[in-house]
Amino acid sequence: MKKLAYLLCGVCCLLLASCATSPENIRERVDFGEGWRFQLGDEPQAMNVAFADEDWRLLNLPHDWAIEGDFSEDNPSGTGGGALPGGIGWYRKTFVPEKADAGKQFRIVFDGVYMNSEVFLNGVSLGHRPYGYITFSYDLTPHLKWGEENVIAVRVDNSEQPNSRWYSGCGIYRNVWLVKTGAVHVAEWGTYVVSENVSDAQADLNIRTRVANESDASVQVKVRSFLIDAEGQIVASGETECPVEAGKESETSQSLQVEQPELWSVDTPYIYTLLTEVVQDGKTVDRYETPVGIRSFSFDAEKGFTLNGKPMKINGVCMHHDLGCLGAAVNVRAIERQLEILKEMGCNGIRCSHNPPAPELLDLCDRMGFIVMDESFDMWRKKKTSHDYARYFDEWYERDLRDFILRDRNHPSIFIWSIGNEVLEQWSDAKADTLSLEEANLILNFGHSADMLAKEGEMSVNSLLTKRLAELVKELDPTRPITTGCNEPNPANHLFKSGAMDIIGYNYHNANIPDVPKNFPGKPFIITESNSALATRGYYRMPSDKVTICPDRWDKPYTDPTFACSAYDNCHVPWGNTHEETLKLIRDNAFISGQYVWTGFDYIGEPTPYGWPARSSYFGIVDLAGFPKDAYYLYQAEWSDKTVLHLFPHWNWTPGQDVDMWCYYNHADEVELFVNGKSQGVRSKTPDCLHAVWRVKFEPGSVKVVARKGGETVGEKEIRTAGEPAQIRLTPDRAQLDADGKDLSFVTVEIVDKDGTLCPNADNLVNFQVEGNAFIAGVDNGSPISMERFKDNKRKAFYGKCLVVLQNTGKPGEAKLTATSEGLSQAEISVVAE
Ligand code: GAL
């Protein structure tokens, strides 16, 4: 994060020196999250300036009030929504815009408010926005009182639930910005940069810039574009004249040639910065930065996905937006940590399921190298839960879809637009709904003439709606393909029949995938959702539990959510497959562009197939606390270049008990297992089986796997039988933080025996105490059924581990964490912020 700030600062200094323009830069983008008052509960007068809010809680945004609450079966979100509270909440902020700023334009940007927000400035409503995942903004200028106190009030209504099939969070859960500009400036989301004719030798950069003129006189401005490389050097530039009438916007286009461009890829995500300057009467009146990644790509019906001319598979995962114990409240480091853990696994793609993500996620994907499938909606007109977005769709879909594309279309990491996930309009037996073609034309604003309607009379309303959504996207960005996640694989699917899908996307349905080339000739294909394999980190069912190595299918009674499926890759939802099955399918079929596994991390809500007290999902490759499950190492072995040798389960069983030992590995020809030094046999993976397995009799001591290549030992892994819990081990992911009030250290807490071996079944309660410049932002242990609060200073271990997240207070210096637990010796660590 620091490096990036330095880089941009370096770029600006360089430009100030090199461009013969005024150094005045009047655009400012200020983090507006500090010092808000909050109250849970409705307060009809709270929009008024004079309203007394001194008793309200003072906090900084982003904020999610639901994550602070208690789990309850009675919360209206239900277990699907995480069983946490909803309700109505109010936020107020008092601020004084400096007199010196009078004449500037002030715009407030909300990256996301869940949901149904209404924003007031000095008692005047600026507007309301139902969709909780969309970014929106309001012009404050007409109602501002310069040099005096102004009050922004925001009402958030998430009382009608369920409205989401997963945990949404509640409140102003993303960042809020105050954008100050002059009267003439680059319009909101006003640049659009496309790289074309890309090769190692050259690339064309086509730039469109919209300039807004909020003054009452027409102006003639120059728009200058500078492409700046990562070292801060200007590598291309262009300039055009742009007349803009009073109160209007105009657009200007430029084309730049870049010689020997550094190409963006998942391994080298090279980012240029496009600096746009608006020059009026010889004076620079605006400066605006756009990240640029130069890359070429294609999706092919036979060859799959190609990036910069090289075929590759998209090895992606789906992610919901919650950050575990931090809830939905955006924190850049928390998102970065999730992405680091996934990248380390070899993951190179993120599907933003099933809604527009926080912009910070996309920034990180740009800079860390992920192939993003950016998604707009989980439903269209047909609802999936009783109070969801379907009720706003007719009125808002166009606006929300446009804003989504405009906000995101410059991110080099985005390669696919998804206009929906498993929308119920897909089903071939879904009739033309309640609307006739004529009504749909009118209500949904298709803008079709009677002639066009007659011609399209054959097409269902659902197909026409699909076409309409796709047209809206294409109008704003024709460079990326459109898909949807469909669980109706039949070509009669209304979405497929619309002809508007550039890529056919299946959720699950592996059995239908071999028929895709026949059923959809000429269409590229991707698995938009795969492998809902179920696993609880640390839990293993053994042969004596009557589950053998054979697939453990859905027919088992799912009665005890504590002991959800074992971590072996033999357990999955009935509509899915095992991880290995899908990996092999993709490996063996060139036409499959790749997959997005359901999911990368466990998320709050949707504990399918369990009900209460289960309140978070079992689907992730990584648990809710960020601890990898065993499947993580299967993917790491198959997807990454890292050398992997992972042996599981633990070695604490009943003497004489049969135990299945599994091993994921790569970069070796064979693996041999030893129990207390005695060989249990040599095994090798085969094209059909991506793991090695031994059934052995447990005896206390050690189990060890040795990997060999060409007869040479290349790796060893030993697991010892743990004794009684004796100590706590604390391991922070980072001990050096930024003193910015936001940075985090994720501290892994392990219960270990006297020799330091992890006690794999320990569930000791651990208490935390922090001294110095940090506080506890959250605690977790990955258990999907724990009723303990996420905001607390204690947590029980779950299969030997838990997590405490420290957040810097904004001050530099040291913070000391002490962990204590009855009967165990305590542990301490320190983190330093500067
Ligand atoms: C899919 C759906 C996901 C999730 C998943 C659970 O059908 O698209 O959002 O619900 O099932 O298995």
PDB file of C-alpha atoms in Angstrom, residues 32 56 120 169 177 190 195 225 240-241 275 278 281 317 322 324 349 411 439 467 507 639 743 746 752 775 820:
ATOM      1  CA  PHE A  32     -15.042  11.212   4.424  1.00  0.00           C
ATOM      2  CA  TRP A  56     -25.407   8.897  19.401  1.00  0.00           C
ATOM      3  CA  PHE A 120     -30.006  14.348   3.288  1.00  0.00           C
ATOM      4  CA  GLY A 169     -24.103  -6.528   6.347  1.00  0.00           C
ATOM      5  CA  TRP A 177     -15.520  10.068  -0.297  1.00  0.00           C
ATOM      6  CA  GLY A 190     -15.322  10.202 -17.087  1.00  0.00           C
ATOM      7  CA  SER A 195      -5.922  -1.046 -25.391  1.00  0.00           C
ATOM      8  CA  SER A 225      -3.470  12.684 -21.511  1.00  0.00           C
ATOM      9  CA  THR A 240      -7.250  17.569 -27.926  1.00  0.00           C
ATOM     10  CA  GLU A 241      -9.498  20.609 -27.828  1.00  0.00           C
ATOM     11  CA  LEU A 275      -3.052  11.179 -16.051  1.00  0.00           C
ATOM     12  CA  VAL A 278      -8.117  19.617 -18.194  1.00  0.00           C
ATOM     13  CA  ASP A 281      -7.263  29.396 -20.429  1.00  0.00           C
ATOM     14  CA  VAL A 317     -12.821 -18.840  -7.111  1.00  0.00           C
ATOM     15  CA  ASP A 322     -17.871 -10.371   3.872  1.00  0.00           C
ATOM     16  CA  GLY A 324     -15.291 -12.932   8.237  1.00  0.00           C
ATOM     17  CA  GLY A 349      -9.333 -15.467 -10.888  1.00  0.00           C
ATOM     18  CA  HIS A 411     -10.060  -2.095 -14.395  1.00  0.00           C
ATOM     19  CA  GLU A 439     -45.902  -4.259 -21.775  1.00  0.00           C
ATOM     20  CA  LYS A 467     -30.753  -8.915 -24.822  1.00  0.00           C
ATOM     21  CA  ASN A 507     -22.909 -23.312 -12.542  1.00  0.00           C
ATOM     22  CA  TRP A 639      -2.459 -24.750  -9.907  1.00  0.00           C
ATOM     23  CA  ASP A 743      -4.134  -1.478   9.115  1.00  0.00           C
ATOM     24  CA  PHE A 746      -4.233 -11.187  11.749  1.00  0.00           C
ATOM     25  CA  VAL A 752      -0.102 -26.638  21.460  1.00  0.00           C
ATOM     26  CA  PHE A 775      -7.614  -2.701  19.461  1.00  0.00           C
ATOM     27  CA  THR A 820      -4.383 -16.365  28.396  1.00  0.00           C
TER      28      THR A 820
END
